[in-house]
PDB file of C-alpha atoms in Angstrom:
ATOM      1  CA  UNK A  27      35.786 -13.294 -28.380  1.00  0.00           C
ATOM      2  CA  UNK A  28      32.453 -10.861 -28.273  1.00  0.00           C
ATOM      3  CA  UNK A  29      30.863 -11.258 -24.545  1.00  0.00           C
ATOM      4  CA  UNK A  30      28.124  -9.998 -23.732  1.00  0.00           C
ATOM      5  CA  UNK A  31      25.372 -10.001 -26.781  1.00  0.00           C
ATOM      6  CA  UNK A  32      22.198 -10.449 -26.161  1.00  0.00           C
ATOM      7  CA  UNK A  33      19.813 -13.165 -27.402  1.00  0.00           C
ATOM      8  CA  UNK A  34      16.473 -13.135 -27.982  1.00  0.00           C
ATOM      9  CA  UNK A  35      15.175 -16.662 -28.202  1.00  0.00           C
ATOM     10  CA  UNK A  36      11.298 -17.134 -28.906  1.00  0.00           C
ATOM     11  CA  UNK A  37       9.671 -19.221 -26.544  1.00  0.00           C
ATOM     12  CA  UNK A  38       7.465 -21.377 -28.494  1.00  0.00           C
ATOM     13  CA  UNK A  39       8.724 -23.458 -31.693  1.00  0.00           C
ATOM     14  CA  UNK A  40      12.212 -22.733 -30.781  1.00  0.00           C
ATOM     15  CA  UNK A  41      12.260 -23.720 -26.929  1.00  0.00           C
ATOM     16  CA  UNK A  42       9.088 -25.658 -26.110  1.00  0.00           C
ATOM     17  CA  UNK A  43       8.201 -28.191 -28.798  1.00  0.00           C
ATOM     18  CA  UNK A  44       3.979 -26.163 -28.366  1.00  0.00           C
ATOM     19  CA  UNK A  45       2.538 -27.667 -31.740  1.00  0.00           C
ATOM     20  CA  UNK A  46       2.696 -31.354 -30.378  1.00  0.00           C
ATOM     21  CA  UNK A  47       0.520 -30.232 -27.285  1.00  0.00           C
ATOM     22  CA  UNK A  48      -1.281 -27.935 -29.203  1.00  0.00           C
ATOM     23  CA  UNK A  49      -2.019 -30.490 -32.303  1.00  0.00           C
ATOM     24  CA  UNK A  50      -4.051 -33.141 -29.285  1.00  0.00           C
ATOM     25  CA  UNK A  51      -5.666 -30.111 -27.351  1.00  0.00           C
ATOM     26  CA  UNK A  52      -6.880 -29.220 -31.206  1.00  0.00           C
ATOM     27  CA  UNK A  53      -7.898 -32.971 -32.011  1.00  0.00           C
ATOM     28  CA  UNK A  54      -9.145 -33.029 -28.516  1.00  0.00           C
ATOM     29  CA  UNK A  55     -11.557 -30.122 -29.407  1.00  0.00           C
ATOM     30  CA  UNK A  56     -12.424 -31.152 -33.035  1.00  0.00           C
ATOM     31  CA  UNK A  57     -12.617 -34.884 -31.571  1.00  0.00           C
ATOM     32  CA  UNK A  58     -10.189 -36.091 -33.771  1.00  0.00           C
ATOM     33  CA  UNK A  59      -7.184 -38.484 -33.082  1.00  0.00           C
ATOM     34  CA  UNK A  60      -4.116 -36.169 -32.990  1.00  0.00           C
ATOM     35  CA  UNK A  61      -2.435 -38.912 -35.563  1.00  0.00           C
ATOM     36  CA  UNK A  62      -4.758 -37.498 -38.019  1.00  0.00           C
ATOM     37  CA  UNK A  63      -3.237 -33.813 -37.726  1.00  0.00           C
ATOM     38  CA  UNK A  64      -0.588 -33.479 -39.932  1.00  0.00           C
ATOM     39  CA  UNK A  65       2.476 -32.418 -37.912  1.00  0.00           C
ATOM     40  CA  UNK A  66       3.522 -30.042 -41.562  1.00  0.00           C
ATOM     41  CA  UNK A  67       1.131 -27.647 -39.863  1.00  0.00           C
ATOM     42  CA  UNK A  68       1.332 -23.571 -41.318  1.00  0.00           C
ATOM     43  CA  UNK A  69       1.186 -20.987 -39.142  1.00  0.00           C
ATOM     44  CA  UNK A  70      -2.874 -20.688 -39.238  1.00  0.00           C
ATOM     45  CA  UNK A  71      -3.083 -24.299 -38.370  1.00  0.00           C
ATOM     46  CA  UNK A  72      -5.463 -24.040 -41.922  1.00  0.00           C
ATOM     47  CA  UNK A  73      -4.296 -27.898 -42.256  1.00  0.00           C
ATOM     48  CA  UNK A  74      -6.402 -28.773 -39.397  1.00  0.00           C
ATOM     49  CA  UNK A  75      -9.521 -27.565 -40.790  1.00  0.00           C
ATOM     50  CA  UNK A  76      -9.020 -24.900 -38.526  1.00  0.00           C
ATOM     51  CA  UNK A  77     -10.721 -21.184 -39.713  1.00  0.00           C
ATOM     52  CA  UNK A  78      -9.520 -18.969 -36.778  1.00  0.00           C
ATOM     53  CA  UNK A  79      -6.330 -20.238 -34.892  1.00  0.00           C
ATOM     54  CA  UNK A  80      -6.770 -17.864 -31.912  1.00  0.00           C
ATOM     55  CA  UNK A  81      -9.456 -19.698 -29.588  1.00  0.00           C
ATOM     56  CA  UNK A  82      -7.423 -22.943 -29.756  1.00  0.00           C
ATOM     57  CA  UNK A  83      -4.757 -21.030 -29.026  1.00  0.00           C
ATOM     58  CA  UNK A  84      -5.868 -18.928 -26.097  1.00  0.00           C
ATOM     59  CA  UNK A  85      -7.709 -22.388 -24.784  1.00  0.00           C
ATOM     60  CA  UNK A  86      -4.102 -24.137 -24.836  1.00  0.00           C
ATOM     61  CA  UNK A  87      -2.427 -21.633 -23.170  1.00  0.00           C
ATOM     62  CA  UNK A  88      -4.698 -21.270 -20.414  1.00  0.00           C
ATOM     63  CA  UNK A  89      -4.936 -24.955 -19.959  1.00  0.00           C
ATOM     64  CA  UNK A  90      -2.747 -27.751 -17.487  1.00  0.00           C
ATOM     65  CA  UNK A  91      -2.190 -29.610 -21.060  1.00  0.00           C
ATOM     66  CA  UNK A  92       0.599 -26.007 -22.027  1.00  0.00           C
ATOM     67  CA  UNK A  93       2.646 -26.840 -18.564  1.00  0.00           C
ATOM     68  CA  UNK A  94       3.346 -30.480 -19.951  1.00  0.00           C
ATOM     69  CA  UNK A  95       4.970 -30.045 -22.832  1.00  0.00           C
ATOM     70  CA  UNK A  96       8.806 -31.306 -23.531  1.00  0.00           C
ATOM     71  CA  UNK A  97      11.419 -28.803 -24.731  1.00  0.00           C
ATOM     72  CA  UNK A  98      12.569 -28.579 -28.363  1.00  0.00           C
ATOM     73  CA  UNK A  99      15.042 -31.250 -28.972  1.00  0.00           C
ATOM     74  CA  UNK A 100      18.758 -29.666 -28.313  1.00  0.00           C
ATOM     75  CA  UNK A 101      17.633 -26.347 -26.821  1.00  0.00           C
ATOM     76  CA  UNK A 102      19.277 -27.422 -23.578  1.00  0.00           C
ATOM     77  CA  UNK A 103      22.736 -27.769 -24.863  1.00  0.00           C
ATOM     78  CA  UNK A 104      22.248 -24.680 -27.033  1.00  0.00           C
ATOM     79  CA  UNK A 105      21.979 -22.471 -24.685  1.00  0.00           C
ATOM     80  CA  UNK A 106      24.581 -23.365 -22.819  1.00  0.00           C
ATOM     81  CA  UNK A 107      26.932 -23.081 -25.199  1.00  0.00           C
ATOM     82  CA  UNK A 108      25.837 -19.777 -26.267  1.00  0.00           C
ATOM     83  CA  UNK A 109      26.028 -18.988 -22.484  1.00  0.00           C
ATOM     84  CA  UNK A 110      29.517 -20.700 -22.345  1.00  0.00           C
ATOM     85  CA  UNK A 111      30.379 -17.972 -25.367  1.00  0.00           C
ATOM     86  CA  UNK A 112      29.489 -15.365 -23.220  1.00  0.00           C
ATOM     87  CA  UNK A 113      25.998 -14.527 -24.510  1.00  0.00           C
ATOM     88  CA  UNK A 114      23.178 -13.116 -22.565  1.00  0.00           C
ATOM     89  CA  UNK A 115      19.977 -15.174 -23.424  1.00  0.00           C
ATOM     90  CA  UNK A 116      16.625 -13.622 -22.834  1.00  0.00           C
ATOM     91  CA  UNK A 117      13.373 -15.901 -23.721  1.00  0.00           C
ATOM     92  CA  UNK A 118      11.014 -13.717 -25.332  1.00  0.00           C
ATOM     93  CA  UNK A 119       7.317 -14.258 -25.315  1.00  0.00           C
ATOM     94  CA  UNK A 120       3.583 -13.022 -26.684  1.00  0.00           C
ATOM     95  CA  UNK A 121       1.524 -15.783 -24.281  1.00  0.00           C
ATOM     96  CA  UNK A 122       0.261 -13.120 -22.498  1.00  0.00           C
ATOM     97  CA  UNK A 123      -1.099 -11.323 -25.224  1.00  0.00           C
ATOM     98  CA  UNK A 124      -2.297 -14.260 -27.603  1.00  0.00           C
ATOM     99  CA  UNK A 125      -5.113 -15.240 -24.667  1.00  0.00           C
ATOM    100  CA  UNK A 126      -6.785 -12.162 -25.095  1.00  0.00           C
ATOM    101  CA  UNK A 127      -7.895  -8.814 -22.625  1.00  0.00           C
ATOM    102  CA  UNK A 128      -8.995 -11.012 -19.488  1.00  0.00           C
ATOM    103  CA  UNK A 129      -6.829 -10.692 -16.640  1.00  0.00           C
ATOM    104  CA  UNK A 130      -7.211 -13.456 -15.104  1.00  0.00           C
ATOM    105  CA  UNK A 131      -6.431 -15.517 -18.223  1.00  0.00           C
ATOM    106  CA  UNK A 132      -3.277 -13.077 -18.671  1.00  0.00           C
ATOM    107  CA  UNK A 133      -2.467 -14.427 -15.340  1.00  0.00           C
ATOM    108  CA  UNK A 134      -2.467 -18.177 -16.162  1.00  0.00           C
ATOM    109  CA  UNK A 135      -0.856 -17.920 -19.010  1.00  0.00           C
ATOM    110  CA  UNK A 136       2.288 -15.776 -17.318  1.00  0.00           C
ATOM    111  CA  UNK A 137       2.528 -18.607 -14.442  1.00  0.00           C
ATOM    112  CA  UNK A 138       1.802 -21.853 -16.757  1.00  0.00           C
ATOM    113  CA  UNK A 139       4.865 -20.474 -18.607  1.00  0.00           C
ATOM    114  CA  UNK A 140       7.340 -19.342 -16.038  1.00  0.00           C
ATOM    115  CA  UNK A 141       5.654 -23.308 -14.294  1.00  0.00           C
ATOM    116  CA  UNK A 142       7.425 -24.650 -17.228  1.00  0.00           C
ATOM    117  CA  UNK A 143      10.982 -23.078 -17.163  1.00  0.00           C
ATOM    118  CA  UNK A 144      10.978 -23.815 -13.613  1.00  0.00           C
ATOM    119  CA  UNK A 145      10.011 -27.401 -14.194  1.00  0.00           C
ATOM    120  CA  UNK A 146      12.865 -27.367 -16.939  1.00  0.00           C
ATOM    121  CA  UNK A 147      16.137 -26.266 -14.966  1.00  0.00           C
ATOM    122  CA  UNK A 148      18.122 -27.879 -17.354  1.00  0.00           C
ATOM    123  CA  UNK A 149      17.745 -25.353 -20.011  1.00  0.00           C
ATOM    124  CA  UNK A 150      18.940 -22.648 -17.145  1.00  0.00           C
ATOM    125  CA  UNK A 151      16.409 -20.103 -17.848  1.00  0.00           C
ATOM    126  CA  UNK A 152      15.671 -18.431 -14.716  1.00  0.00           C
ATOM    127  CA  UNK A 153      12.324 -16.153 -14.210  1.00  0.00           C
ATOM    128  CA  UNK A 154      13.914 -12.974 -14.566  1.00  0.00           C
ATOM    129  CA  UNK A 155      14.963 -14.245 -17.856  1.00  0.00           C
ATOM    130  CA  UNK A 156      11.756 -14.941 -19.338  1.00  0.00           C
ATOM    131  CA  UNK A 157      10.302 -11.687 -21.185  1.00  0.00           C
ATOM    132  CA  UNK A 158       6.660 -11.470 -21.766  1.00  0.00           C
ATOM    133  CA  UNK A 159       6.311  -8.783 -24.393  1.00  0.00           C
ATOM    134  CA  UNK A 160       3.572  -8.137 -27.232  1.00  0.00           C
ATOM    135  CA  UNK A 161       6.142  -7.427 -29.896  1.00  0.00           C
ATOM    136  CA  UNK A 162       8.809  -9.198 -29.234  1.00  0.00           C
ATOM    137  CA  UNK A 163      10.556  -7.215 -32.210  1.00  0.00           C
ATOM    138  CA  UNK A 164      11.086  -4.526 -29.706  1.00  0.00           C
ATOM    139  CA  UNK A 165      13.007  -6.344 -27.294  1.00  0.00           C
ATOM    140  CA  UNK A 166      16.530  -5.279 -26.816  1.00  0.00           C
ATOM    141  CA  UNK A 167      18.878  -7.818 -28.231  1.00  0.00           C
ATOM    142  CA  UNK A 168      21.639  -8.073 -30.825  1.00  0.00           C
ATOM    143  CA  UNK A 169      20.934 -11.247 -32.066  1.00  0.00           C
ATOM    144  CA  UNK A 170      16.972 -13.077 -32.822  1.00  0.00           C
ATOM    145  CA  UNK A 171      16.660 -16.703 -32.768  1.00  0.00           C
ATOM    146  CA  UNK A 172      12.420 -17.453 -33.975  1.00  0.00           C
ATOM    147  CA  UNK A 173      10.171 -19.493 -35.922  1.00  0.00           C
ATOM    148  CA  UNK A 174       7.393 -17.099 -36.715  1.00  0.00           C
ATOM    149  CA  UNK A 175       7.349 -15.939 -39.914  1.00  0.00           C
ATOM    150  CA  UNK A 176       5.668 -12.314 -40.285  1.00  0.00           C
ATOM    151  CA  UNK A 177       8.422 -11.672 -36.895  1.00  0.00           C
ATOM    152  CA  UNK A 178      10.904 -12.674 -38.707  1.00  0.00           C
ATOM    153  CA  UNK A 179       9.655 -10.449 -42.212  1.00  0.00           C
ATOM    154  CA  UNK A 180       9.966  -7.824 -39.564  1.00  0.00           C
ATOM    155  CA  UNK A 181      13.435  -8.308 -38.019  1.00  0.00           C
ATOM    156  CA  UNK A 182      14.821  -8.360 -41.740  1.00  0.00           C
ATOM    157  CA  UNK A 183      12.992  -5.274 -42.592  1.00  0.00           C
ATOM    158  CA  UNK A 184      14.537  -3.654 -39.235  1.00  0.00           C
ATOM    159  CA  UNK A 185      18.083  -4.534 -40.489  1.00  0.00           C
ATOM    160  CA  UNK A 186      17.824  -7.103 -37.094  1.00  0.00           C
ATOM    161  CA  UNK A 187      20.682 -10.171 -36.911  1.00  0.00           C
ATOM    162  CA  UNK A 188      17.795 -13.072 -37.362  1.00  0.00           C
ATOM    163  CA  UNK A 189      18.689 -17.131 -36.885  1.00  0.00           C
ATOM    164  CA  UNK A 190      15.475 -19.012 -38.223  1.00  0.00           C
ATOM    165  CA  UNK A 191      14.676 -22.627 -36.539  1.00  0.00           C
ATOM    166  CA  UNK A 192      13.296 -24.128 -38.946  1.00  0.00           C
ATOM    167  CA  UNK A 193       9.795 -25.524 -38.975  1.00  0.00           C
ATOM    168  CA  UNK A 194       7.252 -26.459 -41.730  1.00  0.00           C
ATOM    169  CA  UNK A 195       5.333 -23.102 -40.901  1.00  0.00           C
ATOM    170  CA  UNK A 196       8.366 -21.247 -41.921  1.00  0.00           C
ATOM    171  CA  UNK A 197       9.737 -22.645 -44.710  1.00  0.00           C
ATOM    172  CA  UNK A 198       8.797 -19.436 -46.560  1.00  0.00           C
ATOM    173  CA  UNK A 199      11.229 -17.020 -44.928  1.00  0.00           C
ATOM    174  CA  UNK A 200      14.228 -19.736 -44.590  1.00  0.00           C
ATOM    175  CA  UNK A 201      15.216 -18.527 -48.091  1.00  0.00           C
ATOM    176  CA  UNK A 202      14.605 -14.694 -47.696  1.00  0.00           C
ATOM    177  CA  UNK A 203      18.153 -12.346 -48.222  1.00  0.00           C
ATOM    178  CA  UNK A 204      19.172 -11.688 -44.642  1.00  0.00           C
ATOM    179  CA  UNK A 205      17.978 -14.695 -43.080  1.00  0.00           C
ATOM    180  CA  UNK A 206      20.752 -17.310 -41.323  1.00  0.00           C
ATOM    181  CA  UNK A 207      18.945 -20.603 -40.652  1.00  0.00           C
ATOM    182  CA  UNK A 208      19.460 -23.319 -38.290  1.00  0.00           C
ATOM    183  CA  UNK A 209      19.600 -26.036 -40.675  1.00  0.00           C
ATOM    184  CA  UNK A 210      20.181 -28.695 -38.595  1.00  0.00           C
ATOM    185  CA  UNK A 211      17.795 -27.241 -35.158  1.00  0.00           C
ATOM    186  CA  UNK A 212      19.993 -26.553 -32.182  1.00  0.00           C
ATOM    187  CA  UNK A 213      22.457 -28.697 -33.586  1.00  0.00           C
ATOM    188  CA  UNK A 214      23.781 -25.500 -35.680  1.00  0.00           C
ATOM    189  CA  UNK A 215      24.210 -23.577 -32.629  1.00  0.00           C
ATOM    190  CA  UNK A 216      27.478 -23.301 -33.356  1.00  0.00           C
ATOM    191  CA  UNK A 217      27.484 -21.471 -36.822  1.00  0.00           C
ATOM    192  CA  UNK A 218      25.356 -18.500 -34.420  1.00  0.00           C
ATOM    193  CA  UNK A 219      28.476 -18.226 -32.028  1.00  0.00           C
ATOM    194  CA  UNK A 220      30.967 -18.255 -34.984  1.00  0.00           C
ATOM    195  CA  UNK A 221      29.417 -15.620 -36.700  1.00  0.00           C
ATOM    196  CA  UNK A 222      28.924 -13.527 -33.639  1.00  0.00           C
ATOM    197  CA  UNK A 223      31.973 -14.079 -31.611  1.00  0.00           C
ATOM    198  CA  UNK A 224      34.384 -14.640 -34.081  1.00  0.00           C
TER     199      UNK A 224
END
């Protein structure tokens, strides 16, 4: 068995289940009932009648609401067993950089997030772990596990090993030559290891 690898698994919409806070601080904002957001959201949240994504985005960050969010269903167990396989997992993040140039709010949104992993110990992520980055394509690793969709245009295009979790913002890449998806979540964990340690 291959020990060793590392794995670069994105933070948000692959660990943290984000869209569900994100979806009430948007209806909180647009004073709309979350329930009235469809959850089959794309990646410029245009479903929500929303024109520029990026101050709801920076808002949520920055806010107590982005340290109270759950984990993504199975990422616990997942990364344990790729752990237990002998893989090196890195969490890979752009929080810093999606707030904008202020420090300050740089700051917040570095400590809301490692808040979070620390309030999580179940997923074993430890600080030096987490790897705030603003292209998280450059990020040493053998292996990609993400969600975003012009990232993971990238990774293919870079001849990158890249496992999609699937989400209704990237349903356009889960098809695309190259790409190995997660059909089932975390769930399909297992097809990862096999094809890398087998």
């Amino acid at each position: 068995m291959a020990t060793g690898q590392k794995v670069a698994v994105t933070v948000d919409g692959v660990v943290i289940d984000w869209m569900k806070g994100l979806r009430s601080h948007v209806g909180a904002r647009l004073r709309v009932a979350p329930r009235h957001l469809t959850p089959n959201v794309s990646w410029n949240l245009s479903e929500w009648g929303v024109d520029d994504p990026t101050p709801y985005l920076r808002n949520f960050l920055t806010s107590p609401m982005a340290a109270r969010v759950d984990a993504i269903g199975g990422a616990a167990e997942g990364l344990a067993q790729m752990r237990d396989a002998g893989m090196l997992v890195q969490a890979v993040t752009r929080r810093q950089h999606m707030v904008g140039d202020d420090g300050a709010d740089q700051s917040k949104a570095h400590d809301i997030t490692l808040q979070w992993f620390n309030d999580h110990p179940e997923l074993g992520v430890e600080a030096g772990d987490v790897v705030f980055t603003n292209d998280p394509v450059s990020v040493d690793a053998d292996i990609w596990i993400d969600n975003a969709p012009r990232r993971v245009e990238r990774l293919i295009d870079a001849d990158r090993s890249v496992w999609v979790l699937p989400q209704p913002w990237n349903r356009s890449v889960q098809t695309r030559t190259g790409v190995n998806v997660l059909f089932d979540g975390w769930d399909s964990v297992g097809d990862l290891i096999a094809k890398h340690t087998g």
